[in-house]
Amino acid sequence: MSTLRAENKICVITGAASGLGAAARDLLAGEGATVIGFDVAEPVSPDPLLFRVDVSDEHAVAAAVARVACEYGRIDVLVNNAGIPGPRKPAHEVTAEEFDRVFAVNVRGTWLCTKHVIPHMLTAGRGSIVNMSSMYGLVGNALIPAYHATKGAIRLMTKADAVTYAPHGIRVNSVHPGSIETHSPASVRADKTEKALAYNRRTLESIPLGRRGEPIDIAYGVLYLASDESRYLTGSELVIDGGYTAR
Ligand code: NAD
């Protein structure tokens, strides 16, 4: 019997070109999955498994999902990971365009990929969808209000879809990372304004495990939810935040 945890699974991971998506892609592939990435970023070198897709564009999503289903026959796992932080300013300074853009990528993108993958999972009578929320989809903080709103929306979209599709063997769960060392939080640290430095200091002090996470810490959570090990889990929120929200 194989000991690979995701053997023969056909997985789509959005935002797979970097950060948490790339870590999940590498871990799942190492566990026997075929992983197709959707991303707006150009691959560093030609990569037949990385499709250029803007998840907020329904035509692009529909075409890419159809291509995966046609080439690989099915889609077992969808990881809705693509996301942007949006504007770093208080709610009254955020423009309508900035607000709409962060919702378009984070919320509409998650919904569009789900919408187009679900019919293939319904046909198969099984599937696992993993939605990347955040600890900031659970608790509030200063600096990025629109982002919090998107991640809270993803948390409840997850639960609604979990209930809707459970009778069809499709599980839907959310992952809630804390502060993870990818270029996103690093770019926050590159902001040397007193406000940003204080925010960074407070974040570190408020993590009981005393450090930021690494992308692999989140990838293991994604692997668990993607694999059949989590077969009795749906509508749940997997918090991987070094204890930040435990206080
Ligand atoms: P990242 O910027 O390293 O990676 C995001 C990827 O998504 C990039 O490759 C980017 O090109 C892609 N992307 C952006 N817009 C897209 C679009 N419209 N269509 C397709 N792809 C698009 O970010 P990350 O830190 O790896 O974050 C990944 C996810 O995890 C995001 O949803 C983020 O909100 C969430 N998250 C990250 C952290 C953290 O500390 N890094 C914490 C909590 C949640």
mmCIF file with all atom_site columns, C-alpha atoms in Angstrom, residues 34-240:
data_model
loop_
_atom_site.group_PDB
_atom_site.id
_atom_site.type_symbol
_atom_site.label_atom_id
_atom_site.label_alt_id
_atom_site.label_comp_id
_atom_site.label_asym_id
_atom_site.label_entity_id
_atom_site.label_seq_id
_atom_site.pdbx_PDB_ins_code
_atom_site.Cartn_x
_atom_site.Cartn_y
_atom_site.Cartn_z
_atom_site.occupancy
_atom_site.B_iso_or_equiv
_atom_site.pdbx_formal_charge
_atom_site.auth_seq_id
_atom_site.auth_comp_id
_atom_site.auth_asym_id
_atom_site.auth_atom_id
_atom_site.pdbx_PDB_model_num
ATOM 1   C CA . THR A 1 34  ? -0.610  16.278 -9.921  1.00 0.00 ? 34  THR A CA 1
ATOM 2   C CA . VAL A 1 35  ? -0.838  19.983 -9.159  1.00 0.00 ? 35  VAL A CA 1
ATOM 3   C CA . ILE A 1 36  ? -1.944  22.590 -11.677 1.00 0.00 ? 36  ILE A CA 1
ATOM 4   C CA . GLY A 1 37  ? -1.374  26.178 -10.601 1.00 0.00 ? 37  GLY A CA 1
ATOM 5   C CA . PHE A 1 38  ? -3.464  29.183 -11.649 1.00 0.00 ? 38  PHE A CA 1
ATOM 6   C CA . ASP A 1 39  ? -1.664  32.499 -11.298 1.00 0.00 ? 39  ASP A CA 1
ATOM 7   C CA . VAL A 1 40  ? -1.395  35.924 -12.888 1.00 0.00 ? 40  VAL A CA 1
ATOM 8   C CA . ALA A 1 41  ? 2.389   35.845 -12.463 1.00 0.00 ? 41  ALA A CA 1
ATOM 9   C CA . GLU A 1 42  ? 4.693   34.683 -15.247 1.00 0.00 ? 42  GLU A CA 1
ATOM 10  C CA . PRO A 1 43  ? 6.614   31.534 -14.232 1.00 0.00 ? 43  PRO A CA 1
ATOM 11  C CA . VAL A 1 44  ? 10.358  32.079 -13.721 1.00 0.00 ? 44  VAL A CA 1
ATOM 12  C CA . SER A 1 45  ? 10.984  29.308 -16.271 1.00 0.00 ? 45  SER A CA 1
ATOM 13  C CA . PRO A 1 46  ? 8.431   27.648 -18.596 1.00 0.00 ? 46  PRO A CA 1
ATOM 14  C CA . ASP A 1 47  ? 6.089   25.506 -16.514 1.00 0.00 ? 47  ASP A CA 1
ATOM 15  C CA . PRO A 1 48  ? 3.347   23.470 -18.257 1.00 0.00 ? 48  PRO A CA 1
ATOM 16  C CA . LEU A 1 49  ? 1.594   23.019 -14.906 1.00 0.00 ? 49  LEU A CA 1
ATOM 17  C CA . LEU A 1 50  ? 1.236   26.764 -14.250 1.00 0.00 ? 50  LEU A CA 1
ATOM 18  C CA . PHE A 1 51  ? -1.646  28.376 -16.164 1.00 0.00 ? 51  PHE A CA 1
ATOM 19  C CA . ARG A 1 52  ? -1.928  32.161 -16.573 1.00 0.00 ? 52  ARG A CA 1
ATOM 20  C CA . VAL A 1 53  ? -5.301  32.859 -14.947 1.00 0.00 ? 53  VAL A CA 1
ATOM 21  C CA . ASP A 1 54  ? -6.704  35.908 -13.212 1.00 0.00 ? 54  ASP A CA 1
ATOM 22  C CA . VAL A 1 55  ? -9.108  34.363 -10.699 1.00 0.00 ? 55  VAL A CA 1
ATOM 23  C CA . SER A 1 56  ? -11.347 37.446 -10.784 1.00 0.00 ? 56  SER A CA 1
ATOM 24  C CA . ASP A 1 57  ? -12.005 36.914 -14.533 1.00 0.00 ? 57  ASP A CA 1
ATOM 25  C CA . GLU A 1 58  ? -14.855 34.438 -15.046 1.00 0.00 ? 58  GLU A CA 1
ATOM 26  C CA . HIS A 1 59  ? -13.979 33.641 -18.664 1.00 0.00 ? 59  HIS A CA 1
ATOM 27  C CA . ALA A 1 60  ? -10.363 32.898 -17.758 1.00 0.00 ? 60  ALA A CA 1
ATOM 28  C CA . VAL A 1 61  ? -11.378 30.720 -14.794 1.00 0.00 ? 61  VAL A CA 1
ATOM 29  C CA . ALA A 1 62  ? -13.991 28.798 -16.811 1.00 0.00 ? 62  ALA A CA 1
ATOM 30  C CA . ALA A 1 63  ? -11.518 28.124 -19.639 1.00 0.00 ? 63  ALA A CA 1
ATOM 31  C CA . ALA A 1 64  ? -8.714  27.027 -17.296 1.00 0.00 ? 64  ALA A CA 1
ATOM 32  C CA . VAL A 1 65  ? -10.955 24.704 -15.269 1.00 0.00 ? 65  VAL A CA 1
ATOM 33  C CA . ALA A 1 66  ? -12.335 23.165 -18.482 1.00 0.00 ? 66  ALA A CA 1
ATOM 34  C CA . ARG A 1 67  ? -8.764  22.619 -19.712 1.00 0.00 ? 67  ARG A CA 1
ATOM 35  C CA . VAL A 1 68  ? -7.728  20.848 -16.495 1.00 0.00 ? 68  VAL A CA 1
ATOM 36  C CA . ALA A 1 69  ? -10.832 18.642 -16.554 1.00 0.00 ? 69  ALA A CA 1
ATOM 37  C CA . CYS A 1 70  ? -10.251 17.808 -20.223 1.00 0.00 ? 70  CYS A CA 1
ATOM 38  C CA . GLU A 1 71  ? -6.512  17.061 -19.852 1.00 0.00 ? 71  GLU A CA 1
ATOM 39  C CA . TYR A 1 72  ? -6.660  15.220 -16.507 1.00 0.00 ? 72  TYR A CA 1
ATOM 40  C CA . GLY A 1 73  ? -10.211 13.821 -16.498 1.00 0.00 ? 73  GLY A CA 1
ATOM 41  C CA . ARG A 1 74  ? -11.269 15.179 -13.098 1.00 0.00 ? 74  ARG A CA 1
ATOM 42  C CA . ILE A 1 75  ? -10.452 17.657 -10.330 1.00 0.00 ? 75  ILE A CA 1
ATOM 43  C CA . ASP A 1 76  ? -10.137 16.143 -6.860  1.00 0.00 ? 76  ASP A CA 1
ATOM 44  C CA . VAL A 1 77  ? -8.888  19.157 -4.926  1.00 0.00 ? 77  VAL A CA 1
ATOM 45  C CA . LEU A 1 78  ? -9.239  22.931 -5.313  1.00 0.00 ? 78  LEU A CA 1
ATOM 46  C CA . VAL A 1 79  ? -7.140  25.208 -3.129  1.00 0.00 ? 79  VAL A CA 1
ATOM 47  C CA . ASN A 1 80  ? -8.409  28.792 -3.354  1.00 0.00 ? 80  ASN A CA 1
ATOM 48  C CA . ASN A 1 81  ? -5.217  30.455 -2.199  1.00 0.00 ? 81  ASN A CA 1
ATOM 49  C CA . ALA A 1 82  ? -4.731  33.495 -4.508  1.00 0.00 ? 82  ALA A CA 1
ATOM 50  C CA . GLY A 1 83  ? -5.122  36.676 -2.543  1.00 0.00 ? 83  GLY A CA 1
ATOM 51  C CA . ILE A 1 84  ? -3.938  40.253 -2.195  1.00 0.00 ? 84  ILE A CA 1
ATOM 52  C CA . PRO A 1 85  ? -3.670  42.352 0.965   1.00 0.00 ? 85  PRO A CA 1
ATOM 53  C CA . GLY A 1 86  ? -5.422  45.386 -0.493  1.00 0.00 ? 86  GLY A CA 1
ATOM 54  C CA . PRO A 1 87  ? -4.969  48.946 0.750   1.00 0.00 ? 87  PRO A CA 1
ATOM 55  C CA . ARG A 1 88  ? -3.121  49.519 4.008   1.00 0.00 ? 88  ARG A CA 1
ATOM 56  C CA . LYS A 1 89  ? -5.195  52.368 5.345   1.00 0.00 ? 89  LYS A CA 1
ATOM 57  C CA . PRO A 1 90  ? -8.183  52.922 7.606   1.00 0.00 ? 90  PRO A CA 1
ATOM 58  C CA . ALA A 1 91  ? -11.677 52.346 6.195   1.00 0.00 ? 91  ALA A CA 1
ATOM 59  C CA . HIS A 1 92  ? -12.462 56.033 5.647   1.00 0.00 ? 92  HIS A CA 1
ATOM 60  C CA . GLU A 1 93  ? -9.401  56.438 3.380   1.00 0.00 ? 93  GLU A CA 1
ATOM 61  C CA . VAL A 1 94  ? -10.018 53.362 1.209   1.00 0.00 ? 94  VAL A CA 1
ATOM 62  C CA . THR A 1 95  ? -11.341 54.179 -2.276  1.00 0.00 ? 95  THR A CA 1
ATOM 63  C CA . ALA A 1 96  ? -14.252 52.289 -3.820  1.00 0.00 ? 96  ALA A CA 1
ATOM 64  C CA . GLU A 1 97  ? -11.879 50.998 -6.538  1.00 0.00 ? 97  GLU A CA 1
ATOM 65  C CA . GLU A 1 98  ? -9.412  49.644 -3.949  1.00 0.00 ? 98  GLU A CA 1
ATOM 66  C CA . PHE A 1 99  ? -12.232 48.013 -1.996  1.00 0.00 ? 99  PHE A CA 1
ATOM 67  C CA . ASP A 1 100 ? -13.698 46.421 -5.139  1.00 0.00 ? 100 ASP A CA 1
ATOM 68  C CA . ARG A 1 101 ? -10.297 45.092 -6.280  1.00 0.00 ? 101 ARG A CA 1
ATOM 69  C CA . VAL A 1 102 ? -9.466  43.252 -3.048  1.00 0.00 ? 102 VAL A CA 1
ATOM 70  C CA . PHE A 1 103 ? -12.959 41.752 -3.033  1.00 0.00 ? 103 PHE A CA 1
ATOM 71  C CA . ALA A 1 104 ? -12.620 40.827 -6.723  1.00 0.00 ? 104 ALA A CA 1
ATOM 72  C CA . VAL A 1 105 ? -9.462  38.773 -6.169  1.00 0.00 ? 105 VAL A CA 1
ATOM 73  C CA . ASN A 1 106 ? -10.069 37.364 -2.686  1.00 0.00 ? 106 ASN A CA 1
ATOM 74  C CA . VAL A 1 107 ? -13.833 36.768 -2.598  1.00 0.00 ? 107 VAL A CA 1
ATOM 75  C CA . ARG A 1 108 ? -15.054 36.758 -6.211  1.00 0.00 ? 108 ARG A CA 1
ATOM 76  C CA . GLY A 1 109 ? -11.948 34.723 -7.188  1.00 0.00 ? 109 GLY A CA 1
ATOM 77  C CA . THR A 1 110 ? -12.662 32.092 -4.524  1.00 0.00 ? 110 THR A CA 1
ATOM 78  C CA . TRP A 1 111 ? -16.305 31.926 -5.565  1.00 0.00 ? 111 TRP A CA 1
ATOM 79  C CA . LEU A 1 112 ? -15.558 31.774 -9.316  1.00 0.00 ? 112 LEU A CA 1
ATOM 80  C CA . CYS A 1 113 ? -13.071 28.918 -9.000  1.00 0.00 ? 113 CYS A CA 1
ATOM 81  C CA . THR A 1 114 ? -15.494 27.058 -6.710  1.00 0.00 ? 114 THR A CA 1
ATOM 82  C CA . LYS A 1 115 ? -18.371 27.700 -9.108  1.00 0.00 ? 115 LYS A CA 1
ATOM 83  C CA . HIS A 1 116 ? -16.534 26.221 -12.086 1.00 0.00 ? 116 HIS A CA 1
ATOM 84  C CA . VAL A 1 117 ? -14.863 23.309 -10.295 1.00 0.00 ? 117 VAL A CA 1
ATOM 85  C CA . ILE A 1 118 ? -17.961 22.117 -8.402  1.00 0.00 ? 118 ILE A CA 1
ATOM 86  C CA . PRO A 1 119 ? -19.730 20.602 -11.456 1.00 0.00 ? 119 PRO A CA 1
ATOM 87  C CA . HIS A 1 120 ? -16.716 18.307 -11.992 1.00 0.00 ? 120 HIS A CA 1
ATOM 88  C CA . MET A 1 121 ? -16.748 17.289 -8.325  1.00 0.00 ? 121 MET A CA 1
ATOM 89  C CA . LEU A 1 122 ? -20.510 16.685 -8.460  1.00 0.00 ? 122 LEU A CA 1
ATOM 90  C CA . THR A 1 123 ? -19.976 14.352 -11.410 1.00 0.00 ? 123 THR A CA 1
ATOM 91  C CA . ALA A 1 124 ? -17.285 12.487 -9.496  1.00 0.00 ? 124 ALA A CA 1
ATOM 92  C CA . GLY A 1 125 ? -19.327 12.473 -6.270  1.00 0.00 ? 125 GLY A CA 1
ATOM 93  C CA . ARG A 1 126 ? -16.348 13.650 -4.242  1.00 0.00 ? 126 ARG A CA 1
ATOM 94  C CA . GLY A 1 127 ? -13.861 16.460 -3.799  1.00 0.00 ? 127 GLY A CA 1
ATOM 95  C CA . SER A 1 128 ? -12.118 18.719 -1.332  1.00 0.00 ? 128 SER A CA 1
ATOM 96  C CA . ILE A 1 129 ? -12.036 22.515 -1.483  1.00 0.00 ? 129 ILE A CA 1
ATOM 97  C CA . VAL A 1 130 ? -9.606  24.403 0.723   1.00 0.00 ? 130 VAL A CA 1
ATOM 98  C CA . ASN A 1 131 ? -10.161 28.147 1.058   1.00 0.00 ? 131 ASN A CA 1
ATOM 99  C CA . MET A 1 132 ? -7.317  30.339 2.272   1.00 0.00 ? 132 MET A CA 1
ATOM 100 C CA . SER A 1 133 ? -8.740  32.750 4.799   1.00 0.00 ? 133 SER A CA 1
ATOM 101 C CA . SER A 1 134 ? -6.527  34.237 7.528   1.00 0.00 ? 134 SER A CA 1
ATOM 102 C CA . MET A 1 135 ? -6.395  34.758 11.276  1.00 0.00 ? 135 MET A CA 1
ATOM 103 C CA . TYR A 1 136 ? -7.593  38.182 10.080  1.00 0.00 ? 136 TYR A CA 1
ATOM 104 C CA . GLY A 1 137 ? -10.776 36.477 8.924   1.00 0.00 ? 137 GLY A CA 1
ATOM 105 C CA . LEU A 1 138 ? -11.374 35.666 12.607  1.00 0.00 ? 138 LEU A CA 1
ATOM 106 C CA . VAL A 1 139 ? -10.243 38.757 14.498  1.00 0.00 ? 139 VAL A CA 1
ATOM 107 C CA . GLY A 1 140 ? -9.841  42.425 13.700  1.00 0.00 ? 140 GLY A CA 1
ATOM 108 C CA . ASN A 1 141 ? -6.730  44.581 13.645  1.00 0.00 ? 141 ASN A CA 1
ATOM 109 C CA . ALA A 1 142 ? -5.747  48.024 12.408  1.00 0.00 ? 142 ALA A CA 1
ATOM 110 C CA . LEU A 1 143 ? -4.192  48.782 8.979   1.00 0.00 ? 143 LEU A CA 1
ATOM 111 C CA . ILE A 1 144 ? -5.951  46.529 6.402   1.00 0.00 ? 144 ILE A CA 1
ATOM 112 C CA . PRO A 1 145 ? -9.738  46.698 7.000   1.00 0.00 ? 145 PRO A CA 1
ATOM 113 C CA . ALA A 1 146 ? -10.877 45.640 3.513   1.00 0.00 ? 146 ALA A CA 1
ATOM 114 C CA . TYR A 1 147 ? -8.669  42.545 3.713   1.00 0.00 ? 147 TYR A CA 1
ATOM 115 C CA . HIS A 1 148 ? -10.322 41.511 7.005   1.00 0.00 ? 148 HIS A CA 1
ATOM 116 C CA . ALA A 1 149 ? -13.715 41.868 5.338   1.00 0.00 ? 149 ALA A CA 1
ATOM 117 C CA . THR A 1 150 ? -12.660 39.593 2.449   1.00 0.00 ? 150 THR A CA 1
ATOM 118 C CA . LYS A 1 151 ? -11.212 36.933 4.739   1.00 0.00 ? 151 LYS A CA 1
ATOM 119 C CA . GLY A 1 152 ? -14.310 36.951 6.938   1.00 0.00 ? 152 GLY A CA 1
ATOM 120 C CA . ALA A 1 153 ? -16.409 36.507 3.793   1.00 0.00 ? 153 ALA A CA 1
ATOM 121 C CA . ILE A 1 154 ? -14.268 33.542 2.726   1.00 0.00 ? 154 ILE A CA 1
ATOM 122 C CA . ARG A 1 155 ? -14.743 31.937 6.144   1.00 0.00 ? 155 ARG A CA 1
ATOM 123 C CA . LEU A 1 156 ? -18.534 31.964 5.814   1.00 0.00 ? 156 LEU A CA 1
ATOM 124 C CA . MET A 1 157 ? -18.599 31.129 2.098   1.00 0.00 ? 157 MET A CA 1
ATOM 125 C CA . THR A 1 158 ? -16.704 28.019 3.185   1.00 0.00 ? 158 THR A CA 1
ATOM 126 C CA . LYS A 1 159 ? -19.319 27.028 5.738   1.00 0.00 ? 159 LYS A CA 1
ATOM 127 C CA . ALA A 1 160 ? -22.272 27.680 3.389   1.00 0.00 ? 160 ALA A CA 1
ATOM 128 C CA . ASP A 1 161 ? -20.657 25.605 0.623   1.00 0.00 ? 161 ASP A CA 1
ATOM 129 C CA . ALA A 1 162 ? -19.715 22.873 3.122   1.00 0.00 ? 162 ALA A CA 1
ATOM 130 C CA . VAL A 1 163 ? -23.367 22.451 4.112   1.00 0.00 ? 163 VAL A CA 1
ATOM 131 C CA . THR A 1 164 ? -24.613 22.697 0.514   1.00 0.00 ? 164 THR A CA 1
ATOM 132 C CA . TYR A 1 165 ? -22.261 20.135 -0.989  1.00 0.00 ? 165 TYR A CA 1
ATOM 133 C CA . ALA A 1 166 ? -21.790 17.683 1.897   1.00 0.00 ? 166 ALA A CA 1
ATOM 134 C CA . PRO A 1 167 ? -24.573 15.404 0.571   1.00 0.00 ? 167 PRO A CA 1
ATOM 135 C CA . HIS A 1 168 ? -22.552 15.134 -2.655  1.00 0.00 ? 168 HIS A CA 1
ATOM 136 C CA . GLY A 1 169 ? -19.335 14.018 -0.968  1.00 0.00 ? 169 GLY A CA 1
ATOM 137 C CA . ILE A 1 170 ? -17.630 17.394 -1.410  1.00 0.00 ? 170 ILE A CA 1
ATOM 138 C CA . ARG A 1 171 ? -15.859 18.828 1.625   1.00 0.00 ? 171 ARG A CA 1
ATOM 139 C CA . VAL A 1 172 ? -15.080 22.540 2.029   1.00 0.00 ? 172 VAL A CA 1
ATOM 140 C CA . ASN A 1 173 ? -12.802 23.869 4.772   1.00 0.00 ? 173 ASN A CA 1
ATOM 141 C CA . SER A 1 174 ? -10.894 27.069 5.460   1.00 0.00 ? 174 SER A CA 1
ATOM 142 C CA . VAL A 1 175 ? -7.311  27.629 6.573   1.00 0.00 ? 175 VAL A CA 1
ATOM 143 C CA . HIS A 1 176 ? -6.459  30.606 8.770   1.00 0.00 ? 176 HIS A CA 1
ATOM 144 C CA . PRO A 1 177 ? -2.737  31.372 8.696   1.00 0.00 ? 177 PRO A CA 1
ATOM 145 C CA . GLY A 1 178 ? -1.185  33.770 11.139  1.00 0.00 ? 178 GLY A CA 1
ATOM 146 C CA . SER A 1 179 ? 1.771   35.904 10.129  1.00 0.00 ? 179 SER A CA 1
ATOM 147 C CA . ILE A 1 180 ? 3.858   33.796 7.743   1.00 0.00 ? 180 ILE A CA 1
ATOM 148 C CA . GLU A 1 181 ? 7.293   34.559 6.295   1.00 0.00 ? 181 GLU A CA 1
ATOM 149 C CA . THR A 1 182 ? 6.492   35.093 2.623   1.00 0.00 ? 182 THR A CA 1
ATOM 150 C CA . HIS A 1 183 ? 7.199   38.239 0.675   1.00 0.00 ? 183 HIS A CA 1
ATOM 151 C CA . SER A 1 184 ? 3.817   39.679 1.709   1.00 0.00 ? 184 SER A CA 1
ATOM 152 C CA . PRO A 1 185 ? 4.609   40.286 5.407   1.00 0.00 ? 185 PRO A CA 1
ATOM 153 C CA . ALA A 1 186 ? 8.211   41.071 4.436   1.00 0.00 ? 186 ALA A CA 1
ATOM 154 C CA . SER A 1 187 ? 6.909   43.897 2.265   1.00 0.00 ? 187 SER A CA 1
ATOM 155 C CA . VAL A 1 188 ? 4.977   45.142 5.287   1.00 0.00 ? 188 VAL A CA 1
ATOM 156 C CA . ARG A 1 189 ? 8.282   45.145 7.192   1.00 0.00 ? 189 ARG A CA 1
ATOM 157 C CA . ALA A 1 190 ? 9.953   46.994 4.309   1.00 0.00 ? 190 ALA A CA 1
ATOM 158 C CA . ASP A 1 191 ? 7.572   49.835 5.127   1.00 0.00 ? 191 ASP A CA 1
ATOM 159 C CA . LYS A 1 192 ? 9.652   51.840 7.616   1.00 0.00 ? 192 LYS A CA 1
ATOM 160 C CA . THR A 1 193 ? 6.912   54.236 8.703   1.00 0.00 ? 193 THR A CA 1
ATOM 161 C CA . GLU A 1 194 ? 6.480   54.374 12.494  1.00 0.00 ? 194 GLU A CA 1
ATOM 162 C CA . LYS A 1 195 ? 2.945   53.024 12.087  1.00 0.00 ? 195 LYS A CA 1
ATOM 163 C CA . ALA A 1 196 ? 4.167   49.987 10.127  1.00 0.00 ? 196 ALA A CA 1
ATOM 164 C CA . LEU A 1 197 ? 7.115   49.353 12.486  1.00 0.00 ? 197 LEU A CA 1
ATOM 165 C CA . ALA A 1 198 ? 4.832   49.482 15.533  1.00 0.00 ? 198 ALA A CA 1
ATOM 166 C CA . TYR A 1 199 ? 2.383   47.131 13.826  1.00 0.00 ? 199 TYR A CA 1
ATOM 167 C CA . ASN A 1 200 ? 5.195   44.690 13.071  1.00 0.00 ? 200 ASN A CA 1
ATOM 168 C CA . ARG A 1 201 ? 6.481   44.839 16.676  1.00 0.00 ? 201 ARG A CA 1
ATOM 169 C CA . ARG A 1 202 ? 3.012   44.254 18.098  1.00 0.00 ? 202 ARG A CA 1
ATOM 170 C CA . THR A 1 203 ? 2.443   41.302 15.753  1.00 0.00 ? 203 THR A CA 1
ATOM 171 C CA . LEU A 1 204 ? 5.608   39.518 16.914  1.00 0.00 ? 204 LEU A CA 1
ATOM 172 C CA . GLU A 1 205 ? 4.894   40.196 20.588  1.00 0.00 ? 205 GLU A CA 1
ATOM 173 C CA . SER A 1 206 ? 1.400   38.794 20.208  1.00 0.00 ? 206 SER A CA 1
ATOM 174 C CA . ILE A 1 207 ? 2.417   35.387 18.817  1.00 0.00 ? 207 ILE A CA 1
ATOM 175 C CA . PRO A 1 208 ? 2.631   32.947 21.777  1.00 0.00 ? 208 PRO A CA 1
ATOM 176 C CA . LEU A 1 209 ? 5.055   30.666 19.890  1.00 0.00 ? 209 LEU A CA 1
ATOM 177 C CA . GLY A 1 210 ? 7.297   33.722 19.522  1.00 0.00 ? 210 GLY A CA 1
ATOM 178 C CA . ARG A 1 211 ? 7.958   33.657 15.785  1.00 0.00 ? 211 ARG A CA 1
ATOM 179 C CA . ARG A 1 212 ? 6.315   34.042 12.421  1.00 0.00 ? 212 ARG A CA 1
ATOM 180 C CA . GLY A 1 213 ? 5.308   30.866 10.644  1.00 0.00 ? 213 GLY A CA 1
ATOM 181 C CA . GLU A 1 214 ? 6.931   29.397 7.556   1.00 0.00 ? 214 GLU A CA 1
ATOM 182 C CA . PRO A 1 215 ? 5.037   28.529 4.351   1.00 0.00 ? 215 PRO A CA 1
ATOM 183 C CA . ILE A 1 216 ? 5.506   24.809 5.030   1.00 0.00 ? 216 ILE A CA 1
ATOM 184 C CA . ASP A 1 217 ? 3.584   25.201 8.322   1.00 0.00 ? 217 ASP A CA 1
ATOM 185 C CA . ILE A 1 218 ? 0.533   26.180 6.262   1.00 0.00 ? 218 ILE A CA 1
ATOM 186 C CA . ALA A 1 219 ? 1.230   23.674 3.478   1.00 0.00 ? 219 ALA A CA 1
ATOM 187 C CA . TYR A 1 220 ? 0.924   20.772 5.955   1.00 0.00 ? 220 TYR A CA 1
ATOM 188 C CA . GLY A 1 221 ? -2.549  22.045 6.890   1.00 0.00 ? 221 GLY A CA 1
ATOM 189 C CA . VAL A 1 222 ? -3.536  22.235 3.220   1.00 0.00 ? 222 VAL A CA 1
ATOM 190 C CA . LEU A 1 223 ? -2.204  18.709 2.646   1.00 0.00 ? 223 LEU A CA 1
ATOM 191 C CA . TYR A 1 224 ? -4.277  17.364 5.542   1.00 0.00 ? 224 TYR A CA 1
ATOM 192 C CA . LEU A 1 225 ? -7.471  19.012 4.240   1.00 0.00 ? 225 LEU A CA 1
ATOM 193 C CA . ALA A 1 226 ? -6.767  17.925 0.651   1.00 0.00 ? 226 ALA A CA 1
ATOM 194 C CA . SER A 1 227 ? -6.079  14.319 1.619   1.00 0.00 ? 227 SER A CA 1
ATOM 195 C CA . ASP A 1 228 ? -8.543  11.622 2.642   1.00 0.00 ? 228 ASP A CA 1
ATOM 196 C CA . GLU A 1 229 ? -7.138  11.824 6.200   1.00 0.00 ? 229 GLU A CA 1
ATOM 197 C CA . SER A 1 230 ? -9.628  14.668 6.752   1.00 0.00 ? 230 SER A CA 1
ATOM 198 C CA . ARG A 1 231 ? -12.590 12.741 5.296   1.00 0.00 ? 231 ARG A CA 1
ATOM 199 C CA . TYR A 1 232 ? -14.859 13.557 8.301   1.00 0.00 ? 232 TYR A CA 1
ATOM 200 C CA . LEU A 1 233 ? -13.997 17.272 8.272   1.00 0.00 ? 233 LEU A CA 1
ATOM 201 C CA . THR A 1 234 ? -16.117 19.866 6.503   1.00 0.00 ? 234 THR A CA 1
ATOM 202 C CA . GLY A 1 235 ? -17.065 23.457 7.237   1.00 0.00 ? 235 GLY A CA 1
ATOM 203 C CA . SER A 1 236 ? -14.231 23.668 9.719   1.00 0.00 ? 236 SER A CA 1
ATOM 204 C CA . GLU A 1 237 ? -11.583 26.355 10.183  1.00 0.00 ? 237 GLU A CA 1
ATOM 205 C CA . LEU A 1 238 ? -8.001  25.236 10.578  1.00 0.00 ? 238 LEU A CA 1
ATOM 206 C CA . VAL A 1 239 ? -6.168  27.978 12.453  1.00 0.00 ? 239 VAL A CA 1
ATOM 207 C CA . ILE A 1 240 ? -2.368  27.875 12.030  1.00 0.00 ? 240 ILE A CA 1
#
